[in-house]
Coordinates of C-alpha atoms and ligand atoms in Angstrom, one line a residue:
X1 CA 28.1 36.6 -74.9
X2 CA 26.6 35.7 -71.6
X3 CA 25.3 38.6 -69.3
X4 CA 27.4 38.9 -66.5
X5 CA 26.4 40.0 -62.6
X6 CA 29.2 40.4 -60.8
X7 CA 30.3 41.0 -56.9
X8 CA 33.4 42.3 -55.8
X9 CA 33.6 42.2 -52.0
X10 CA 36.2 45.0 -52.1
X11 CA 37.4 47.4 -54.7
X12 CA 41.0 45.8 -54.8
X13 CA 39.3 42.4 -55.8
X14 CA 38.8 44.0 -59.4
X15 CA 41.1 45.9 -61.8
X16 CA 39.6 49.3 -63.0
X17 CA 40.0 48.2 -66.6
X18 CA 37.6 45.2 -66.4
X19 CA 34.7 47.5 -65.3
X20 CA 35.3 49.4 -68.6
X21 CA 32.1 48.2 -70.2
X22 CA 30.0 47.5 -67.4
X23 CA 27.3 49.2 -65.2
X24 CA 28.8 49.3 -61.6
X25 CA 26.9 50.1 -58.6
X26 CA 29.2 51.3 -55.7
X27 CA 27.8 50.1 -52.6
X28 CA 29.2 51.4 -49.1
X29 CA 25.9 51.2 -46.9
X30 CA 27.7 52.4 -43.6
X31 CA 27.8 55.3 -44.6
X32 CA 28.9 57.0 -47.8
X33 CA 26.2 55.6 -50.1
X34 CA 23.5 56.3 -47.8
X35 CA 24.8 59.9 -47.1
X36 CA 25.3 60.7 -50.7
X37 CA 21.8 59.6 -51.3
X38 CA 20.3 61.4 -48.5
X39 CA 22.4 64.7 -50.0
X40 CA 20.8 64.1 -53.2
X41 CA 17.4 63.7 -52.3
X42 CA 17.3 66.9 -49.5
X43 CA 18.1 68.9 -52.7
X44 CA 21.9 68.9 -53.2
X45 CA 22.8 69.9 -56.7
X46 CA 25.3 67.5 -57.0
X47 CA 27.9 65.6 -54.7
X48 CA 31.6 65.9 -55.8
X49 CA 33.5 62.8 -54.4
X50 CA 37.4 63.6 -53.1
X51 CA 39.6 61.4 -52.1
X52 CA 41.8 63.3 -49.8
X53 CA 41.3 66.3 -47.8
X54 CA 43.1 68.4 -49.1
X55 CA 41.6 67.7 -52.4
X56 CA 38.1 68.3 -51.1
X57 CA 39.6 72.2 -49.9
X58 CA 41.0 72.9 -53.1
X59 CA 37.7 71.9 -55.0
X60 CA 35.3 73.7 -52.7
X61 CA 37.6 76.9 -53.0
X62 CA 36.3 77.4 -56.6
X63 CA 33.1 78.2 -55.3
X64 CA 31.4 80.9 -53.2
X65 CA 31.6 80.0 -49.7
X66 CA 27.7 79.7 -49.3
X67 CA 27.5 77.6 -52.3
X68 CA 29.5 74.7 -51.2
X69 CA 29.0 72.2 -48.3
X70 CA 32.1 70.2 -47.2
X71 CA 31.2 66.7 -46.0
X72 CA 32.6 63.5 -44.9
X73 CA 34.8 61.7 -42.1
X74 CA 38.1 60.3 -41.0
X75 CA 38.1 57.5 -38.7
X76 CA 34.3 57.7 -39.1
X77 CA 34.3 61.3 -37.2
X78 CA 33.9 65.0 -38.7
X79 CA 36.9 66.3 -40.2
X80 CA 38.3 69.6 -38.8
X81 CA 36.6 72.8 -40.0
X82 CA 34.5 70.8 -42.6
X83 CA 30.4 71.6 -42.3
X84 CA 29.0 68.1 -42.1
X85 CA 30.3 64.6 -41.0
X86 CA 29.2 61.5 -42.8
X87 CA 25.8 61.1 -40.8
X88 CA 23.0 60.6 -43.1
X89 CA 20.4 62.8 -41.2
X90 CA 22.7 65.5 -41.1
X91 CA 22.0 66.0 -44.8
X92 CA 18.7 68.1 -44.7
X93 CA 17.4 70.3 -47.2
X94 CA 17.9 73.4 -44.6
X95 CA 21.9 72.2 -44.8
X96 CA 22.2 71.4 -48.5
X97 CA 19.3 72.3 -50.5
X98 CA 20.8 73.8 -53.9
X99 CA 24.2 73.5 -52.8
X100 CA 27.1 71.5 -54.0
X101 CA 28.6 69.0 -51.5
X102 CA 32.2 68.2 -51.8
X103 CA 32.7 64.7 -50.0
X104 CA 35.5 62.8 -48.7
X105 CA 35.4 59.5 -46.7
X106 CA 37.8 56.8 -45.9
X107 CA 36.4 54.0 -48.3
X108 CA 33.4 55.2 -49.9
X109 CA 34.9 57.8 -52.0
X110 CA 37.9 55.4 -52.8
X111 CA 35.7 52.8 -54.1
X112 CA 33.6 55.3 -56.5
X113 CA 37.4 56.3 -57.9
X114 CA 38.0 52.7 -58.4
X115 CA 35.0 52.8 -60.8
X116 CA 35.8 55.8 -62.7
X117 CA 36.5 53.5 -66.2
X118 CA 33.0 51.9 -66.1
X119 CA 30.4 53.1 -68.8
X120 CA 28.0 54.0 -66.0
X121 CA 28.5 54.2 -62.3
X122 CA 25.7 54.5 -59.7
X123 CA 25.4 54.7 -56.0
X124 CA 23.4 52.2 -54.3
X125 CA 22.4 51.4 -50.7
X126 CA 19.3 50.1 -48.8
X127 CA 17.7 53.3 -49.2
X128 CA 17.3 53.3 -52.7
X129 CA 17.6 49.4 -53.3
X130 CA 14.3 49.1 -55.4
X131 CA 15.1 52.0 -57.6
X132 CA 18.5 50.4 -58.3
X133 CA 17.0 46.8 -59.3
X134 CA 15.0 48.7 -61.8
X135 CA 17.6 50.6 -63.2
X136 CA 19.6 47.4 -63.5
X137 CA 17.0 44.8 -64.8
X138 CA 17.8 45.5 -68.5
X139 CA 21.9 45.8 -68.2
X140 CA 23.5 43.0 -69.2
X141 CA 27.0 43.6 -67.9
X142 CA 26.7 44.5 -64.2
X143 CA 29.1 44.8 -61.5
X144 CA 28.4 45.4 -57.5
X145 CA 31.4 47.1 -56.2
X146 CA 31.4 47.0 -52.5
X147 CA 33.6 49.6 -50.8
X148 CA 34.7 47.5 -47.5
X149 CA 36.2 49.0 -44.2
X150 CA 39.6 49.9 -43.9
X151 CA 40.6 46.9 -46.5
X152 CA 38.1 44.5 -44.9
X153 CA 34.9 42.7 -46.2
X154 CA 31.9 44.5 -44.4
X155 CA 28.7 42.5 -44.4
X156 CA 26.8 46.2 -44.6
X157 CA 28.1 46.3 -48.1
X158 CA 28.0 42.3 -48.8
X159 CA 24.1 42.1 -47.3
X160 CA 22.9 44.9 -50.1
X161 CA 24.7 43.5 -52.7
X162 CA 23.3 39.7 -52.0
X163 CA 19.9 41.4 -51.8
X164 CA 20.5 43.2 -55.5
X165 CA 21.7 39.9 -56.7
X166 CA 18.8 38.0 -55.0
X167 CA 16.1 40.5 -56.8
X168 CA 17.8 40.9 -60.2
X169 CA 18.1 37.2 -60.6
X170 CA 14.3 36.6 -59.9
X171 CA 12.8 39.6 -61.6
X172 CA 15.3 40.3 -64.7
X173 CA 14.1 38.5 -67.9
X174 CA 17.8 37.9 -68.7
X175 CA 19.7 35.2 -67.5
X176 CA 23.1 36.1 -65.8
X177 CA 26.4 34.1 -65.0
X178 CA 27.1 35.1 -61.6
X179 CA 30.9 35.2 -60.0
X180 CA 31.5 33.3 -56.9
X181 CA 31.1 36.5 -54.8
X182 CA 27.8 37.1 -56.4
X183 CA 26.5 33.4 -55.6
X184 CA 28.1 34.0 -51.7
X185 CA 26.6 37.4 -51.6
X186 CA 23.2 36.0 -52.4
X187 CA 23.6 33.0 -50.1
X188 CA 24.3 35.2 -47.3
X189 CA 21.4 37.3 -47.8
X190 CA 19.2 34.6 -48.3
X191 CA 20.5 32.9 -44.7
X192 CA 20.3 36.0 -42.8
X193 CA 16.4 36.4 -42.8
X194 CA 13.0 34.4 -42.8
X195 CA 12.6 33.7 -46.7
X196 CA 9.6 35.8 -46.9
X197 CA 11.5 39.0 -45.4
X198 CA 14.4 38.0 -47.6
X199 CA 12.6 37.9 -50.5
X200 CA 10.8 40.9 -49.9
X201 CA 7.4 39.4 -49.6
X202 CA 7.1 40.7 -46.1
X203 CA 8.5 43.8 -44.9
X204 CA 12.1 43.7 -43.6
X205 CA 11.8 46.0 -40.5
X206 CA 14.8 48.5 -40.0
X207 CA 15.3 47.1 -36.6
X208 CA 16.2 43.6 -37.9
X209 CA 18.4 44.5 -40.8
X210 CA 20.2 47.2 -38.4
X211 CA 20.7 44.3 -36.1
X212 CA 22.8 42.4 -38.9
X213 CA 24.4 45.8 -39.9
X214 CA 25.9 46.4 -36.5
X215 CA 27.7 43.1 -36.6
X216 CA 29.6 43.9 -39.7
X217 CA 33.3 45.7 -39.8
X218 CA 31.6 49.1 -40.4
X219 CA 28.7 48.5 -37.9
X220 CA 31.1 47.8 -35.1
X221 CA 33.0 51.0 -35.6
X222 CA 30.0 53.4 -35.8
X223 CA 28.7 51.6 -32.3
X224 CA 32.1 52.2 -30.9
X225 CA 31.9 55.8 -31.5
X226 CA 28.3 56.4 -30.7
X227 CA 27.0 56.3 -34.1
X228 CA 24.4 53.4 -33.8
X229 CA 21.6 56.0 -34.6
X230 CA 23.4 56.0 -38.2
X231 CA 23.0 52.4 -38.6
X232 CA 19.1 52.3 -38.1
X233 CA 18.7 55.4 -40.8
X234 CA 21.0 52.9 -43.2
X235 CA 18.6 50.0 -42.7
X236 CA 15.3 51.9 -43.9
X237 CA 14.8 50.1 -47.3
X238 CA 13.5 51.9 -50.0
X239 CA 13.2 55.2 -48.3
X240 CA 13.9 56.9 -51.6
X241 CA 12.9 56.3 -55.1
X242 CA 16.1 57.8 -56.7
X243 CA 19.3 56.6 -58.6
X244 CA 22.8 58.9 -58.1
X245 CA 25.0 58.5 -61.2
X246 CA 28.4 59.8 -61.4
X247 CA 29.2 61.8 -64.2
X248 CA 32.9 60.6 -65.0
X249 CA 34.2 63.3 -66.6
X250 CA 33.1 66.0 -64.3
X251 CA 33.6 63.7 -61.2
X252 CA 29.9 64.9 -59.9
X253 CA 27.3 62.7 -58.7
X254 CA 23.8 63.8 -59.5
X255 CA 20.3 62.3 -59.6
X256 CA 19.3 60.2 -63.0
Ligands
MLT1 C1 33.5 55.2 -45.6 O1 33.5 55.7 -46.8 O2 34.4 54.3 -45.6 C2 32.7 55.7 -44.8 O3 32.0 56.8 -44.8 C3 32.9 55.4 -43.2 C4 32.0 55.9 -42.1 O4 30.7 56.0 -42.4 O5 32.7 56.5 -41.2

């Protein structure tokens, strides 16, 4: 059977059953994936993704209050009475170190839920791009699942997926069949930057990437509410060498 490398520009473009035998990378660059990576890298024990605000409160109540941090957003803004919003840099060792982060966002946590039947579910963003590529090089059935923004495709996720497709197809010893969305994402990535930068042969400065991310649906929303700084944070490629993975039975995300 051929090796497959698929991109889904939105969670609704794939049925959960079609992900059963694969490794899924959930991509929500602005900002859920980036924030989960920052939280775990800052020493959070685990991140528990929840679909609804009420679910998050119910999970948090199972922990002593000083061992849990409630985080996330609605309409991009912090949720009333939660400890943190969805700005990655707020997830510092002081705020989340040694704690459980209970997390709910508009699109990112829904995309994670969509992947719950997969063999493995990893969380990817530019912040951990090379670590994700390394983890995928030997995998034969890979799905890159973009969260999108309120049901619209968002270029922050497509660019990240395209970068992964470019890196994997060039660096893996395996030959992959790509779906149309994977080919399109790769072309989008390659056409947005000068070739040495797109191929990783020259550094891609965060401001150059941030400029593209600002034009995406998710980016425009963040600019409109004054959170442009989060876009610049999300544009730091390979800031961390880590791979968060969901334990689907316990619905917890931890570092591999
Ligand atoms: C999402 O899950 O859609 C994002 O968290 C949106 C945002 O960062 O505001």
